[in-house]
Amino acid sequence: MQIEFVEFGPAAGEALTAIAALVFEGPTLSEAAEALDGQTGGAVSRAAAAGRFRGAKGQAVELVAPANLHASHLLLVGVGPKDEFDAAAAEAAGAEAYKALKLSGARALELRFNAEPELLARAAFGARLAAYRFDKYLTKEKPEKKPSIAAVRVASADLKAARAAYKPLEAVADGVTFTRDLVSEPANILYPDEFAKRVKGLEKLGLEVEVLGEAEMAKLGMGSLLGVGQGSRRESKLVVIQWKGAKDKAAPPVAFVGKGVCFDTGGISIKPAEGMEDMKWDMAGAGAVAGLMYALAARKAKANVVGILGLVENMPDGNAQRPGDIVTSMSGQTIEVINTDAEGRLVLADALWYCQDRFKPKFMVDLATLTGAIIISLGNDYAGLFSNNDDLANGLLAASKAEGENLWRMPLPPQYDRMLDTLAADMKNIGGRPGGSITAALFIQRFVNGLPWAHLDIASTAWKKPSTIAAIPDGATGFGVRLLNRLVAEGYED
Ligand code: BES
Ligand code: ZN
Ligand code: ZN
C-alpha cells in the first residue's frame, strides 16, 4: 500500500478517487466536509441527515458518484465528539475509511481530514495497517474480492510536518507487517531455519543477527529448549538480534524474548485434531520480537536493545520427549516434563536464562502464546501481563493504553508456586488447571534471576478472527510490536 501526503485542495482530477471526510458527533461536519457540502450543492449535509447517522465513532455514510465532484465515492466517517478527537481516533478513522472503501472499485483514497500533522500521520498509519493482507497463496481470487485501492493520499496543509510525523510510524507499520507475515505463514514454509533466515535478512537495517544451532545450544546446556525440539525433523534455533542505537554502544540493553514454536502439535501429549491448525501461530511471541527489532532499527531508535527468539517445532516422533522425562535447563535446574504440550515455558526457560547470563539487561520482557487459560480468563481483547516489577509493569500498561494493545495485569502469588513442586526433579512443567496462566508465569519466573521482568501471555491476542478493529484485518494481529516500540520510545532512549 502506497501512502502519500498531498496538498490540501480541490478533488484530484481522477474519476476513480474516493474521498473521505470527518463528521463529529451531532452530526457536525468537519471543515473539509463543509467545503465538500458546498461543492456538491448540499449533498453532504443531506446524506448526513437522511438516516440514523449521528457522527458517532464507527458510523459512516457513503455517497456514490456525488454531483459536481471529481470523485467516485465520498465517505463521511463518524469520529465521535469533536473535543475527544485524538491520535487514536484519527488512526481508527483512517483505518475505517480504508476498510469501508477497499472493495468499492475506487483506485485511490484521499483522506481529507483537516487536522494537525501528527493526527494526519496517525490516520495514514491506520489506513496502512488496515490494508494488510496475506494473499501470497491466493491463486484464484475473484477480482471483486481484491482490494481496488492502490494508494492512500492524505491531504495536509503542512506536508513537511505530516511526512516527518509519519516517518517513524511507517517504520512501526513495516515492523507490524513483518510480524504479521511471519505469523501467517504455515508451518511447512516457516520452520525454525526459515524463520532464522528471514530475520538474518534484517541485517540490511543495521541489526546484528546471530543464529545458534542445536550443537551450540547443547554446549550451553539448554536441555529444556532442546527437549522440545527433539521430536522434530527441523533443527531448533536460537536467534540473537542486537540493535545498538544508544550513544554508548556498551550500555546495558533492554531485552525482549519470544516463544517461537513454529508448530505445536502438543508432542506426545498430542492435541485434539480440531483447531490444531491454529498452532502454526504458536511462534507469535518470537514474531513480535522480530517485528519490534525491525521497527526499532528502521526508525533508528536511540537505545540498545536485544531480541532473542527460541525457535522449535513440537512434534510427536520416535525421538520425541516423553511425559515423565526429566531435563536439565541451562540454569542447572531440573524439570520433570509432565505434559509435553506445556512446551513454551520450556523454551523460554533457557532463552531467558541465556539472555540475562550473556547481556545483563536492564529488564527482560518475554512474549508468548503460552496458555489457552489466558483466553478463558481475559477473552480476545486483552493479553495477560505478569511482572515482578511495578515500574516495568506500569510502563507497559501506559504504552498499552496509548497503542490500543490491551494488557491486563495478573498476579504472581508466591503461594501458588508450590503447585510446580514434584518428587524427582526441581519442578514439573505444569501446575494443574486452576490458574493455568498464573502457574505458567510462575514457572518462567523461576528462570529469572532477580532482574526486572515481565511476561506477556499473548495467546488471546496474537490472532483474531473475526477482528473488530479496522486497523487489524482478520488473522495475524502483530500484537506487541506497537506496544513495545512505545515502551522503548517513552522510557529507554537517549
Ligand atoms: N500453544 C499452547 C497455548 C495456546 C492455546 C496458544 C490456544 C494459542 C491458543 C501451549 O503450548 C499449550 O499447549 N498450553 C497448554 C498448557 C497445558 C498443557 C498446561 C494449554 O494451554 O492447554
Ligand atoms: Zn503446547
Ligand atoms: Zn505452544
PDB file of N, CA, C and O in Angstrom, residues 14-47:
ATOM      1  N   GLU A  14      -8.759  12.618 -11.096  1.00  0.00           N
ATOM      2  CA  GLU A  14      -9.086  11.235 -11.443  1.00  0.00           C
ATOM      3  C   GLU A  14     -10.532  10.881 -11.132  1.00  0.00           C
ATOM      4  O   GLU A  14     -11.061  11.224 -10.087  1.00  0.00           O
ATOM      5  N   ALA A  15     -11.108  10.127 -12.031  1.00  0.00           N
ATOM      6  CA  ALA A  15     -12.511   9.732 -11.855  1.00  0.00           C
ATOM      7  C   ALA A  15     -12.664   8.690 -10.754  1.00  0.00           C
ATOM      8  O   ALA A  15     -13.714   8.606 -10.131  1.00  0.00           O
ATOM      9  N   LEU A  16     -11.636   7.875 -10.525  1.00  0.00           N
ATOM     10  CA  LEU A  16     -11.803   6.775  -9.573  1.00  0.00           C
ATOM     11  C   LEU A  16     -11.105   7.026  -8.237  1.00  0.00           C
ATOM     12  O   LEU A  16     -10.515   6.146  -7.645  1.00  0.00           O
ATOM     13  N   THR A  17     -11.176   8.262  -7.791  1.00  0.00           N
ATOM     14  CA  THR A  17     -10.658   8.568  -6.456  1.00  0.00           C
ATOM     15  C   THR A  17     -11.826   8.663  -5.489  1.00  0.00           C
ATOM     16  O   THR A  17     -12.841   9.287  -5.792  1.00  0.00           O
ATOM     17  N   ALA A  18     -11.665   8.036  -4.335  1.00  0.00           N
ATOM     18  CA  ALA A  18     -12.667   8.183  -3.280  1.00  0.00           C
ATOM     19  C   ALA A  18     -12.141   9.213  -2.293  1.00  0.00           C
ATOM     20  O   ALA A  18     -10.942   9.298  -2.059  1.00  0.00           O
ATOM     21  N   ILE A  19     -13.051   9.987  -1.730  1.00  0.00           N
ATOM     22  CA  ILE A  19     -12.667  10.984  -0.733  1.00  0.00           C
ATOM     23  C   ILE A  19     -13.336  10.624   0.583  1.00  0.00           C
ATOM     24  O   ILE A  19     -14.511  10.261   0.604  1.00  0.00           O
ATOM     25  N   ALA A  20     -12.587  10.713   1.667  1.00  0.00           N
ATOM     26  CA  ALA A  20     -13.188  10.505   2.989  1.00  0.00           C
ATOM     27  C   ALA A  20     -13.016  11.778   3.805  1.00  0.00           C
ATOM     28  O   ALA A  20     -11.945  12.383   3.806  1.00  0.00           O
ATOM     29  N   ALA A  21     -14.077  12.186   4.475  1.00  0.00           N
ATOM     30  CA  ALA A  21     -14.034  13.376   5.329  1.00  0.00           C
ATOM     31  C   ALA A  21     -14.675  13.044   6.679  1.00  0.00           C
ATOM     32  O   ALA A  21     -15.486  12.116   6.786  1.00  0.00           O
ATOM     33  N   LEU A  22     -14.299  13.817   7.690  1.00  0.00           N
ATOM     34  CA  LEU A  22     -14.753  13.523   9.050  1.00  0.00           C
ATOM     35  C   LEU A  22     -16.047  14.239   9.398  1.00  0.00           C
ATOM     36  O   LEU A  22     -16.286  15.369   8.965  1.00  0.00           O
ATOM     37  N   VAL A  23     -16.849  13.564  10.196  1.00  0.00           N
ATOM     38  CA  VAL A  23     -18.030  14.193  10.779  1.00  0.00           C
ATOM     39  C   VAL A  23     -18.017  13.890  12.278  1.00  0.00           C
ATOM     40  O   VAL A  23     -17.836  12.740  12.677  1.00  0.00           O
ATOM     41  N   PHE A  24     -18.158  14.947  13.078  1.00  0.00           N
ATOM     42  CA  PHE A  24     -18.153  14.779  14.529  1.00  0.00           C
ATOM     43  C   PHE A  24     -19.568  14.489  15.020  1.00  0.00           C
ATOM     44  O   PHE A  24     -20.553  14.695  14.298  1.00  0.00           O
ATOM     45  N   GLU A  25     -19.625  14.028  16.251  1.00  0.00           N
ATOM     46  CA  GLU A  25     -20.914  13.708  16.851  1.00  0.00           C
ATOM     47  C   GLU A  25     -21.839  14.923  16.776  1.00  0.00           C
ATOM     48  O   GLU A  25     -21.433  16.056  16.997  1.00  0.00           O
ATOM     49  N   GLY A  26     -23.058  14.713  16.430  1.00  0.00           N
ATOM     50  CA  GLY A  26     -24.055  15.777  16.271  1.00  0.00           C
ATOM     51  C   GLY A  26     -25.194  15.339  15.371  1.00  0.00           C
ATOM     52  O   GLY A  26     -26.272  15.100  15.860  1.00  0.00           O
ATOM     53  N   PRO A  27     -24.941  15.193  14.066  1.00  0.00           N
ATOM     54  CA  PRO A  27     -23.663  15.289  13.355  1.00  0.00           C
ATOM     55  C   PRO A  27     -23.241  16.733  13.094  1.00  0.00           C
ATOM     56  O   PRO A  27     -24.054  17.562  12.730  1.00  0.00           O
ATOM     57  N   THR A  28     -21.929  16.967  13.282  1.00  0.00           N
ATOM     58  CA  THR A  28     -21.321  18.259  12.992  1.00  0.00           C
ATOM     59  C   THR A  28     -20.259  18.043  11.922  1.00  0.00           C
ATOM     60  O   THR A  28     -19.302  17.293  12.152  1.00  0.00           O
ATOM     61  N   LEU A  29     -20.426  18.690  10.777  1.00  0.00           N
ATOM     62  CA  LEU A  29     -19.472  18.491   9.690  1.00  0.00           C
ATOM     63  C   LEU A  29     -18.120  19.114  10.039  1.00  0.00           C
ATOM     64  O   LEU A  29     -18.061  20.204  10.603  1.00  0.00           O
ATOM     65  N   SER A  30     -17.048  18.413   9.694  1.00  0.00           N
ATOM     66  CA  SER A  30     -15.710  18.992   9.813  1.00  0.00           C
ATOM     67  C   SER A  30     -15.570  20.065   8.733  1.00  0.00           C
ATOM     68  O   SER A  30     -16.402  20.151   7.829  1.00  0.00           O
ATOM     69  N   GLU A  31     -14.493  20.841   8.826  1.00  0.00           N
ATOM     70  CA  GLU A  31     -14.247  21.907   7.853  1.00  0.00           C
ATOM     71  C   GLU A  31     -14.233  21.342   6.425  1.00  0.00           C
ATOM     72  O   GLU A  31     -14.855  21.909   5.519  1.00  0.00           O
ATOM     73  N   ALA A  32     -13.537  20.236   6.233  1.00  0.00           N
ATOM     74  CA  ALA A  32     -13.442  19.642   4.895  1.00  0.00           C
ATOM     75  C   ALA A  32     -14.806  19.137   4.436  1.00  0.00           C
ATOM     76  O   ALA A  32     -15.160  19.278   3.254  1.00  0.00           O
ATOM     77  N   ALA A  33     -15.574  18.576   5.359  1.00  0.00           N
ATOM     78  CA  ALA A  33     -16.905  18.085   4.989  1.00  0.00           C
ATOM     79  C   ALA A  33     -17.815  19.253   4.604  1.00  0.00           C
ATOM     80  O   ALA A  33     -18.602  19.156   3.662  1.00  0.00           O
ATOM     81  N   GLU A  34     -17.662  20.368   5.314  1.00  0.00           N
ATOM     82  CA  GLU A  34     -18.421  21.591   4.986  1.00  0.00           C
ATOM     83  C   GLU A  34     -18.103  22.042   3.561  1.00  0.00           C
ATOM     84  O   GLU A  34     -19.004  22.354   2.776  1.00  0.00           O
ATOM     85  N   ALA A  35     -16.794  22.079   3.257  1.00  0.00           N
ATOM     86  CA  ALA A  35     -16.365  22.519   1.931  1.00  0.00           C
ATOM     87  C   ALA A  35     -16.940  21.593   0.853  1.00  0.00           C
ATOM     88  O   ALA A  35     -17.426  22.051  -0.186  1.00  0.00           O
ATOM     89  N   LEU A  36     -16.913  20.304   1.128  1.00  0.00           N
ATOM     90  CA  LEU A  36     -17.459  19.337   0.165  1.00  0.00           C
ATOM     91  C   LEU A  36     -18.968  19.511   0.037  1.00  0.00           C
ATOM     92  O   LEU A  36     -19.538  19.327  -1.036  1.00  0.00           O
ATOM     93  N   ASP A  37     -19.593  19.882   1.134  1.00  0.00           N
ATOM     94  CA  ASP A  37     -21.036  20.128   1.118  1.00  0.00           C
ATOM     95  C   ASP A  37     -21.350  21.284   0.164  1.00  0.00           C
ATOM     96  O   ASP A  37     -22.276  21.200  -0.652  1.00  0.00           O
ATOM     97  N   GLY A  38     -20.532  22.350   0.257  1.00  0.00           N
ATOM     98  CA  GLY A  38     -20.718  23.496  -0.626  1.00  0.00           C
ATOM     99  C   GLY A  38     -20.533  23.098  -2.081  1.00  0.00           C
ATOM    100  O   GLY A  38     -21.358  23.425  -2.948  1.00  0.00           O
ATOM    101  N   GLN A  39     -19.474  22.314  -2.334  1.00  0.00           N
ATOM    102  CA  GLN A  39     -19.158  21.892  -3.705  1.00  0.00           C
ATOM    103  C   GLN A  39     -20.255  21.037  -4.317  1.00  0.00           C
ATOM    104  O   GLN A  39     -20.458  21.049  -5.519  1.00  0.00           O
ATOM    105  N   THR A  40     -20.920  20.249  -3.488  1.00  0.00           N
ATOM    106  CA  THR A  40     -21.902  19.285  -4.005  1.00  0.00           C
ATOM    107  C   THR A  40     -23.334  19.796  -3.874  1.00  0.00           C
ATOM    108  O   THR A  40     -24.278  19.015  -3.959  1.00  0.00           O
ATOM    109  N   GLY A  41     -23.473  21.069  -3.625  1.00  0.00           N
ATOM    110  CA  GLY A  41     -24.807  21.634  -3.519  1.00  0.00           C
ATOM    111  C   GLY A  41     -25.605  21.055  -2.361  1.00  0.00           C
ATOM    112  O   GLY A  41     -26.809  20.804  -2.477  1.00  0.00           O
ATOM    113  N   GLY A  42     -24.931  20.796  -1.271  1.00  0.00           N
ATOM    114  CA  GLY A  42     -25.631  20.346  -0.058  1.00  0.00           C
ATOM    115  C   GLY A  42     -25.824  18.846   0.046  1.00  0.00           C
ATOM    116  O   GLY A  42     -26.507  18.359   0.963  1.00  0.00           O
ATOM    117  N   ALA A  43     -25.192  18.069  -0.863  1.00  0.00           N
ATOM    118  CA  ALA A  43     -25.376  16.609  -0.834  1.00  0.00           C
ATOM    119  C   ALA A  43     -24.836  15.993   0.454  1.00  0.00           C
ATOM    120  O   ALA A  43     -25.386  15.014   0.970  1.00  0.00           O
ATOM    121  N   VAL A  44     -23.756  16.589   0.981  1.00  0.00           N
ATOM    122  CA  VAL A  44     -23.131  16.023   2.185  1.00  0.00           C
ATOM    123  C   VAL A  44     -24.051  16.178   3.395  1.00  0.00           C
ATOM    124  O   VAL A  44     -24.313  15.217   4.125  1.00  0.00           O
ATOM    125  N   SER A  45     -24.565  17.383   3.604  1.00  0.00           N
ATOM    126  CA  SER A  45     -25.441  17.566   4.775  1.00  0.00           C
ATOM    127  C   SER A  45     -26.742  16.789   4.607  1.00  0.00           C
ATOM    128  O   SER A  45     -27.283  16.272   5.584  1.00  0.00           O
ATOM    129  N   ARG A  46     -27.223  16.674   3.360  1.00  0.00           N
ATOM    130  CA  ARG A  46     -28.446  15.870   3.154  1.00  0.00           C
ATOM    131  C   ARG A  46     -28.177  14.404   3.491  1.00  0.00           C
ATOM    132  O   ARG A  46     -28.967  13.760   4.177  1.00  0.00           O
ATOM    133  N   ALA A  47     -27.035  13.885   3.046  1.00  0.00           N
ATOM    134  CA  ALA A  47     -26.699  12.479   3.323  1.00  0.00           C
ATOM    135  C   ALA A  47     -26.536  12.261   4.823  1.00  0.00           C
ATOM    136  O   ALA A  47     -26.999  11.254   5.378  1.00  0.00           O
TER     137      ALA A  47
END
